[in-house]
Structures are given as C-alpha cells and as structure tokens.
CSV table of C-alpha atoms in Angstrom, one decimal:
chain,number,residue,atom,x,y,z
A,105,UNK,CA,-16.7,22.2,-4.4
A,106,UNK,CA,-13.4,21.0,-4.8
A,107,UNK,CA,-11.2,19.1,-2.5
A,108,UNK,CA,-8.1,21.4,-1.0
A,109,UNK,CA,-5.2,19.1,-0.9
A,110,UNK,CA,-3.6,19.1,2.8
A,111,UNK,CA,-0.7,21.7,3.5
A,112,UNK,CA,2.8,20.6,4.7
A,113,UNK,CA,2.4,21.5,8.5
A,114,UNK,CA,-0.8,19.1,8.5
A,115,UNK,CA,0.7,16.9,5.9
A,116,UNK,CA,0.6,13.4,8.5
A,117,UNK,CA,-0.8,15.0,11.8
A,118,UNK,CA,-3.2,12.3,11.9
A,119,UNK,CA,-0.9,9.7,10.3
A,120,UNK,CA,-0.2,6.2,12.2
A,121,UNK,CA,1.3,2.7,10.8
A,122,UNK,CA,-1.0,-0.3,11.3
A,123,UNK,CA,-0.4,-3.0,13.9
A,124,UNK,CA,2.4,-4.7,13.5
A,125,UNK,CA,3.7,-1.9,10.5
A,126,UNK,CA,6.9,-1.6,11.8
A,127,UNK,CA,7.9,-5.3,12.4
A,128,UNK,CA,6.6,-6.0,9.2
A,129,UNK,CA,8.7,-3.4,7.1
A,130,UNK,CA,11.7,-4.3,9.3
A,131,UNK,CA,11.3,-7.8,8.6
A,132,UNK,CA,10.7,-7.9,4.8
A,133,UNK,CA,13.4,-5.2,4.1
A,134,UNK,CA,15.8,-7.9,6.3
A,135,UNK,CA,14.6,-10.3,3.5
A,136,UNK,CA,15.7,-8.0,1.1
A,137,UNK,CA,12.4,-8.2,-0.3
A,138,UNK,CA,11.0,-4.9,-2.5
A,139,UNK,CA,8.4,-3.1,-1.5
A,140,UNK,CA,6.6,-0.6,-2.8
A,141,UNK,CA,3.3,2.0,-2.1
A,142,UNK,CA,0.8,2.5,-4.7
A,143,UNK,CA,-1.9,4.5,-3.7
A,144,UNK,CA,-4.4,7.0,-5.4
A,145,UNK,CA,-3.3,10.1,-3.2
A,146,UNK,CA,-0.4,12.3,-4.8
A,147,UNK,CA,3.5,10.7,-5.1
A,148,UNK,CA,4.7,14.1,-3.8
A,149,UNK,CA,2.4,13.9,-0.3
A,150,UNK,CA,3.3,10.5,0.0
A,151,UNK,CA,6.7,10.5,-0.5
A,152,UNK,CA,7.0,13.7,2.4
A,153,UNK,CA,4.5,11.5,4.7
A,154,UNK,CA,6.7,8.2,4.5
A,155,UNK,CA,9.4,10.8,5.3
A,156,UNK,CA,7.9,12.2,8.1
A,157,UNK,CA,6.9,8.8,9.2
A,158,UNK,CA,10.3,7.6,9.0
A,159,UNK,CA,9.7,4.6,7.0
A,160,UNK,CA,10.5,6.0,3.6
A,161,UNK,CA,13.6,3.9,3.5
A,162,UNK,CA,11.6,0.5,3.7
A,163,UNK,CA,10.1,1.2,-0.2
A,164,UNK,CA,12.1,0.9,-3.1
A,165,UNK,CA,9.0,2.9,-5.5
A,166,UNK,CA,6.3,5.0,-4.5
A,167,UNK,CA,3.4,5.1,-7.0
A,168,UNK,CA,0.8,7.9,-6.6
A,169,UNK,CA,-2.4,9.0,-8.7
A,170,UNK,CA,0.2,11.2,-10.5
A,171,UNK,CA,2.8,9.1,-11.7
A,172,UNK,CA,0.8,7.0,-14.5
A,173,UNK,CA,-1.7,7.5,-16.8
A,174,UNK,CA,-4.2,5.0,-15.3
A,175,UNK,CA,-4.5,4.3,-11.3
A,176,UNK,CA,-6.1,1.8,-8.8
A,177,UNK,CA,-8.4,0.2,-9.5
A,178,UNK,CA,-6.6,-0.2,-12.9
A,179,UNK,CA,-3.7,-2.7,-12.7
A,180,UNK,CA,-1.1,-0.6,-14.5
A,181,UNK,CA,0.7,0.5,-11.0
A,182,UNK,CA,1.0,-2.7,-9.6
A,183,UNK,CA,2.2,-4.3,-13.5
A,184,UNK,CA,4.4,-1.0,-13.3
A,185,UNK,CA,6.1,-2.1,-10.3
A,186,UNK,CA,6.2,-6.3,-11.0
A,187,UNK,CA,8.2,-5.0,-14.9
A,188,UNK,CA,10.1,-2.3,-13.0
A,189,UNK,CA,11.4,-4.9,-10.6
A,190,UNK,CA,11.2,-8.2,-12.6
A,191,UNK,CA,8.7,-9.9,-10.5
A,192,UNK,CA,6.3,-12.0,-11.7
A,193,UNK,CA,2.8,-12.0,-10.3
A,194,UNK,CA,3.4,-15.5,-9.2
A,195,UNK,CA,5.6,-13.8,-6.4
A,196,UNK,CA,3.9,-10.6,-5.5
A,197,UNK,CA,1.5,-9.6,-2.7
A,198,UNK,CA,-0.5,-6.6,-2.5
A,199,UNK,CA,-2.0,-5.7,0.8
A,200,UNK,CA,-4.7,-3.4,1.1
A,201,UNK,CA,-7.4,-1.9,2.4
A,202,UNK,CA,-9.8,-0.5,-0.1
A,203,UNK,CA,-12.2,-2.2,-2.8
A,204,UNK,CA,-9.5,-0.6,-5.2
A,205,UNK,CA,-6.8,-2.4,-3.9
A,206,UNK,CA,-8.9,-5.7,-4.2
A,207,UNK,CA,-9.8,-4.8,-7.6
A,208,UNK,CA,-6.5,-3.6,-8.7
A,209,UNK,CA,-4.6,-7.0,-7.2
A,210,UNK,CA,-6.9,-9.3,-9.3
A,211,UNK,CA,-7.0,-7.3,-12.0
A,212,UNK,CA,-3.1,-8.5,-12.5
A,213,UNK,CA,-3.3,-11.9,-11.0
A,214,UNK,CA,-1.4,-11.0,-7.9
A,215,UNK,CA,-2.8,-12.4,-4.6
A,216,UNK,CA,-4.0,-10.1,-2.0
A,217,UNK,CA,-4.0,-9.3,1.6
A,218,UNK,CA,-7.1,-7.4,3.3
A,219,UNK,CA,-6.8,-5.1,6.1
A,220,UNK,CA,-10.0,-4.2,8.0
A,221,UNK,CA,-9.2,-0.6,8.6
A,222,UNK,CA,-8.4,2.2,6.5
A,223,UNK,CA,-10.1,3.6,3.7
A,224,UNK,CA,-12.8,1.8,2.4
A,225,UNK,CA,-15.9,3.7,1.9
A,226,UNK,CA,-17.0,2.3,5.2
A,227,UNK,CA,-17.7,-1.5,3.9
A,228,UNK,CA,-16.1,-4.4,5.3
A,229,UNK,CA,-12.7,-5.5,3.4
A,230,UNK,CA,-14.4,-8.9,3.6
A,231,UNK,CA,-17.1,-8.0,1.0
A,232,UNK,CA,-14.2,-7.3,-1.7
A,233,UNK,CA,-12.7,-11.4,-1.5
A,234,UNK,CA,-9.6,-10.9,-0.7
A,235,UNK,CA,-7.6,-14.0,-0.5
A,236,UNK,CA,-7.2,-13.2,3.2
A,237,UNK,CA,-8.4,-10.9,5.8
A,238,UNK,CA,-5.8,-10.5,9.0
A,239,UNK,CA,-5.9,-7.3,11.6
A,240,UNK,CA,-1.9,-7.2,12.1
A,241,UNK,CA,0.7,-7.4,9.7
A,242,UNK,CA,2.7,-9.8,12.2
A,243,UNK,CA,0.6,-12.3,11.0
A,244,UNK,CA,2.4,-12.5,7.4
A,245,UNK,CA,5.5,-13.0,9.4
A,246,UNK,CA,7.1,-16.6,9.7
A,247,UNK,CA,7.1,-17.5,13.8
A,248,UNK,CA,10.0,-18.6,15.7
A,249,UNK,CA,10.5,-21.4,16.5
C-alpha cells in the first residue's frame, strides 16, 4: 500500500508552529541570521505549507527529500546548506525533532537542538543525545535585561 501524498486543500489543515516559533523566526531573521528547512517530506509541499503558514519569508533555502540525491539522516542537506551559505559547522545549529535530525546534525559536526514533539516515531528526543533538549524556542533567545 502506498502512501497518497496530501492534496492542496488539506495541504497544512492540521499545521501549527511550535512554542515560541514565531518569536524565534522574528528574532533570528532580525539577526540577519539564515535559516533554512531540511526535512524528508517533499520541497514542493513544504514550500506551499511555509506559505500558507506565513513564515516562508523567515528561510532563505528549503531542502526537501526531493532536492538531493541523499536525505536525513545523511548529512549532505545540512553540508548543502553550510557550502551554499559559507557557514562553517562551527557556527551552525540544527534543531530538530526526529532521530534523523539528531543523526543528520552529528553526522556533519553541527551542534543540535532537541525538541520533544513532532515526529519521532514516538521515542523521547532525549534517547537520540542531542546536545540539548528545550520545550520552546524562546529559550535559544538572549533575555533582556
């Protein structure tokens, strides 16, 4: 039995951002830093869901199952997008919240945030070692002081 890909009127109807996704976009696209999506679902269904979302504007690269030859756990997207925007691992992040993004992150030396929801065959993030395990993005943010 194969898997029917979703259609574009259910494409994101059960769709939501993470705590703390929308302060944590805001914030690092104020920083000017780049970010980008790799995920194992297709480019063109993520690219339309970011749109719908209305965050689309936050990522500088979406990188789907379909746009390289090799995909998470594999660390070609994430070395992809380090060469495609001349960052060293040294200065990368990769938050996830699968195995595969775990895998993926340490695969090309690029420290790695867990989150404890999502997609994760129903394991705890915690069992893949992250470097470190937070419930809202806010947390990565600097506080004011």
């Amino acid at each position: 039995m194969t898997q029917q890909r979703p259609s574009v009127s259910e494409l994101g109807y059960h769709s939501y951002l993470y705590p703390g996704g929308s302060d944590f976009l805001e914030a690092m696209n104020d920083r000017g830093i780049k970010q980008v999506v790799i995920t194992n679902k297709s480019e063109q269904f993520t690219d339309r869901l970011l749109q719908l979302m209305g965050i689309d504007h936050y990522f500088e690269l979406t990188i789907g199952d379909d746009s390289l030859s090799e995909k998470k756990p594999h660390p070609m997207p994430l070395v992809h997008a380090m060469q495609r925007f001349n960052c060293p691992n040294e200065q990368s992040l990769m938050i996830g919240d699968s195995v595969n993004d775990i895998r993926a992150a340490r695969a090309a030396g690029v420290r790695v945030v867990g989150l404890p929801y999502g997609y994760n065959h129903g394991k705890p993030i915690e069992r893949a070692k992250p470097d470190l395990v937070i419930t809202s993005l806010t947390t990565l943010l600097p506080t004011k002081a």
